[in-house]
Amino acid sequence: MLPTGLEIELKEKDSVGYIPDADMQRSIAFYTDRFEKSKLERRQKFKFFDDLCYDDDYLLNEEAANSYLREKLNDDEVRINTGTTEKKVEAVHNELVSLNLQPEVRAFDLEDLEIKFLGRDLTDLVMRTNEIEKDDDLYSEALFEFLAQRALFLEEIYSERSVLDKREKKSIFVKRRCEKRILSGLQVFLGDITIPARLFDRQPYIFTYERVSHEEAKAQFQQYPNFDKYVKAGMPMTGDNSTYLYRFAQLKGNEVEILKYQSYPDDEHQIIVNGVPLLEPGIKLPWEHEGYNIKMFVLKPLSRKFAYGRSLVSSAKTLQALDNETIRNMVRKFRQAIEPPTGVLSGKVYSKDIWMPGALVQGASADDFSKLIDHQGVTESEYRMLALIEEKVEEFVGVSKQFQGLETPGDKTATEAVEQLKRALKMLGLSVAGAIRIKREMTFLRIYNILENYTKPMGKKLNPLTNKVEEVYQKFTRSDAFLSTGKRGRKILQFTDRSLTRPEQESIYDLETRLENEGQPTEIRSINVKLLREIPINWYVAVNQKQKEGSALDKAMFTNQVQQAVQLSQIAGRPLNGDKLIEDFEYLWKTKDLFKMAPPMMPGGTAMSMEGTGGNMQQELTENTRAQVRKPSLNTLVSTAQ
């Protein structure tokens, strides 16, 4: 965690080490001035933070969200925290996670004509890269930050890490993948705190700060010459001569601090590790898309001229403190009723142990003692006051006890399940809208990340069909995707730098047909990276709520869908597609081969017997049907705008 009371110290050194030239000294002075302004602006007290500075407000929100149990102010105080806010926030968080919000990417050319296959392919690429980085875990953690703090900061990066191969101890390989990172609000310094979060890309500049081990920093920055030459772990030693160093706090022996500067209007960035700049002045941002690779999200905006917002915890923390204080007083009154303060005659002193069961006290009678307080303990009116405070906490958080899971027992109908979902979405309007924004904006960044980094060649190899050495590009496989045939199955996406030849298309088609006959529906698609770069494409992202396959609501919705389809089939006189219904049923209930293959129909409507054919008739029928569907559309294997 970033320490409080941040200070910048310019340390001058006087021995051999990093010595910046005149241009770098001017750049460092420029960065120092900008950072100082951002730091001082954030440390001001604002009415939006209840007359606190951002750092203090952040720590208080963190304590409230985790039901921090503070120390006693005196020996007689009751040490208690009801945790009401924490449990209410958990209820909202769990509901947002259960919504299973998923992005859907659409691609349009400059004439606003949709390129359907490209949009579907990018959707699958986004989903697969999310699976690789275990996006669900990060999303869950991000939602807690979003609900608890004034702002959530998420960063999209392309990570390249040098890793030692444990199987071959001398071998080093590079792990490359798209990743999202959650940045603490204490790590991010804005250039202008008056620009609202939805216009984050208009920030004149931003700084991010972090402290990591020297080994972690080396895995990220060892490609920069200045790192190996000048960056040392821990605090600077006397006589070390780096001219300038940023210092926030005392570093441990193996730690380094990383300060990153970004300015989208100036198209410039810099990385400073333990005071050593790793880049030359004026280096452009390392991505081609507009804006920053960081997004800022707030639950409830406070002003059109203020960056930070209000979270559930910041709304309820004052009432939470009142709730805790009320409980303390009620416990205190309860103790007084059980053991009231007692007066004794002058000159006599007794131990509190005399009130223990079975205690024997010499020379004492009932007339020697008198109650100083005489009441019956906690009354009904005080219980009502506590209930009122808890009700107000529920109002500020936006979730009631009934919403937390006190539901009617038994299975729900599809209508009941849908109505319950509608009520939940209505109660959590701001939270759901915020969660959708998070998914949408981070999907845009992931699209740009994929197109800028995975469209570069990884190496070269011999193509056996063309007998030529060709560049190799990244390949991705989704095991559970919607195929162009309408079925679910495996989808393989391969980047390439050319269009497929006719023999390659036929080879792919034969492979898909064989896998289909083996019960493994597969689709192989090729994406031409050269055309992607040449053709301007406008991307659009829609975020839809999808129940997880196999959930109770999903099954109820399927049952309702079939019932309505049967009714519509009877009205329209059009039979249902039994194969499609069976496929959806088996997928939903995670079962296979539950239904036998229906015999084909002979001319005249007579069912043909398949006994004694050894399955050849079934296989031939499948191949012929698939050939009719797929052969005319071989050109769609290249999913680009042609």
Phi, psi and omega in degrees: 000143178293129181292154178277170180065049186293138177222146173255129177239128175267112185259125176265143184234165187216042171214194185289134180172202181287126178235108181289148176280184186296318180297318181291324178296320177295320180295317180296320177297322178295314179297320181297317180296317181293319180293321179299320179295316180296318181294314181293323179295320181287337181273001175287157175271133183237146175296331179294337177259024182058044178061033172242164171277166186299319183298314180294319179296321180299314182293323178293319176297321179296318179295317180294321181293335181252015179050052181301129181261098185288165178289160178292142174277335174210168187295329184273353183289147177274125180269104187208149171216118185292336179070019182300313182298316181302314182291323178294318179295321177300321179297317177295315180301313182297324179291320179295319179294320182291341178295336178053058179289128183230139181278152173230119185265138175232142182243137180227144175276185184292342176267011178063032173264132186283135174258088193299311185296325179293319177298317179295320180295318179293327175300314180294324178294318178297315181297318182291317179294329174295319178297320183297320181271006182058058185299328182301319179295316180294319181297319179298315179294322180295324179295323177299315178297320181297319182280338186262328190247169182293339180200149173247130177246124177239137182242135176255123182227161170251108189271130173234111183237134175276122186234139177282127177284113184292335179287323176236098193302334181270353185271134177243130174232158184255124176267123181239130176193158174282138182218151169250147178230140174271124177256130174298146177300336178286346181270345188249129178241121184273150176284329180215110185284354180270354179273124183295160186298325182293343177251037186301326181292351177271000176302133180296329177191163174218151173242143170233144184230141174205155175243126181223170176289157179298325179295319178295318179295323180295322178298331181271324194237012184292347178286348179268127183303322183296336182293306181295328184284317194237338186281122178238147181285155175079189180285154181293144178274155177298130181097345176290139195244030170298129188292322182230142175217133168279134177221119177266317184200176178294129178266148174287170187299331183252013185261154168226158177248141184241123177242119181248133179246134177225139174221107179290317178301323180270352183052058184216147173211161181210148177237124181239117182245118183050041176084357183258115176293132181267342183243157175286156179299141174083013179293134183287159176302142188277024176221160185263341184285165180286150174083192181266166174269012177240140176238147180244132182231136175234148180287310181225114179297144181262330182198153176288353180236038178209136188285317188274162182236199179241133180257175177297318182291316180295333177286324190257353189294328178292315177294328177297319177297320177294322177299314179298317181294323178296317178297318179300314181293323179293320176295321179297317179293324177298318178295321180298323180293325181282314181234079182293150174301138188234138174260147179234166179295151181299136177091355179247140179230130179234151175278154176294344181292347181293342180270002178290147178302133177079006182288142178249125183236122180278139173071020181240142176227170182298331182288346180283350186237147176217139179286133176273335177228133182227098175214171186263014179092205185292132182257173181296323180297324179289325174296321179294323177297318178298318179298322178296318179296316179296325178296320179292325175298317178300320180296318181291322180282328178090028180212131182262173178297321180298325181288339183281001174130003178278080186249167178289140181288167177093168180287145180261151170284167179299320180297316179297318180295318180293319179296320177298319179296319179298318180297319180297315181295324180293318181290330185253035186309306182296319182294318179294316179300320178294318179297323178294319178299319180300311180298317184294308185293322179288335174291320175303312180297324180292322177301310180296322179298316179297312185291333181273335187245322181277354178268012176260144182295146179261341183170199180223152175201167182276128176272114184293337181280322180260348181058036178233151175278123184233157177287142182256135180243170184295145178233142178230148180228125172254125184278346184219079184233158173280124180269167181293342177279355182093353180269170172258143179179201182272136179235125181250123181246122184237121172283143178211166182252016180204169175280152180286143175282165179300315177300324179293320178297317180294322178296319178295318180297317179297320179295317179298319180295317180296316180294325177297317179293335178273007179081022179235077180306125185221142175228130181247123183235144181244135181242119183279110185289332179293316178293325178299323180283328186277327185265118176296132183230134173262128182258142177228137182237125172248141180247123183244147175275123181230127175290142178294138183303134179091358179286164181298319180294320180299318179292320178296320179294323178296316179300317179295322179297316180295318180299316179292324179295321178297316179297317179293324179297320180292323180289315184276345182072026180243124183291154177281156175275098183298323180298320180293317179297318180296319180298315179294321180297312182294324179291318183294319182267008176054050177226166184213149179057035178285332181246141176281154178292131179286141180292143178293155183267135175278161174307134183097357176090009179274134179289135179271131177283138180252009180290138177084000180270352180066021179084358183295320180298317180296317181294319181295320179297317180297315182296316180297317179297316181293322180296320179296326182282318193263325189300319180294348186243033180296329182293344180283356176296334175265100189271073177225168179279102181251000000 
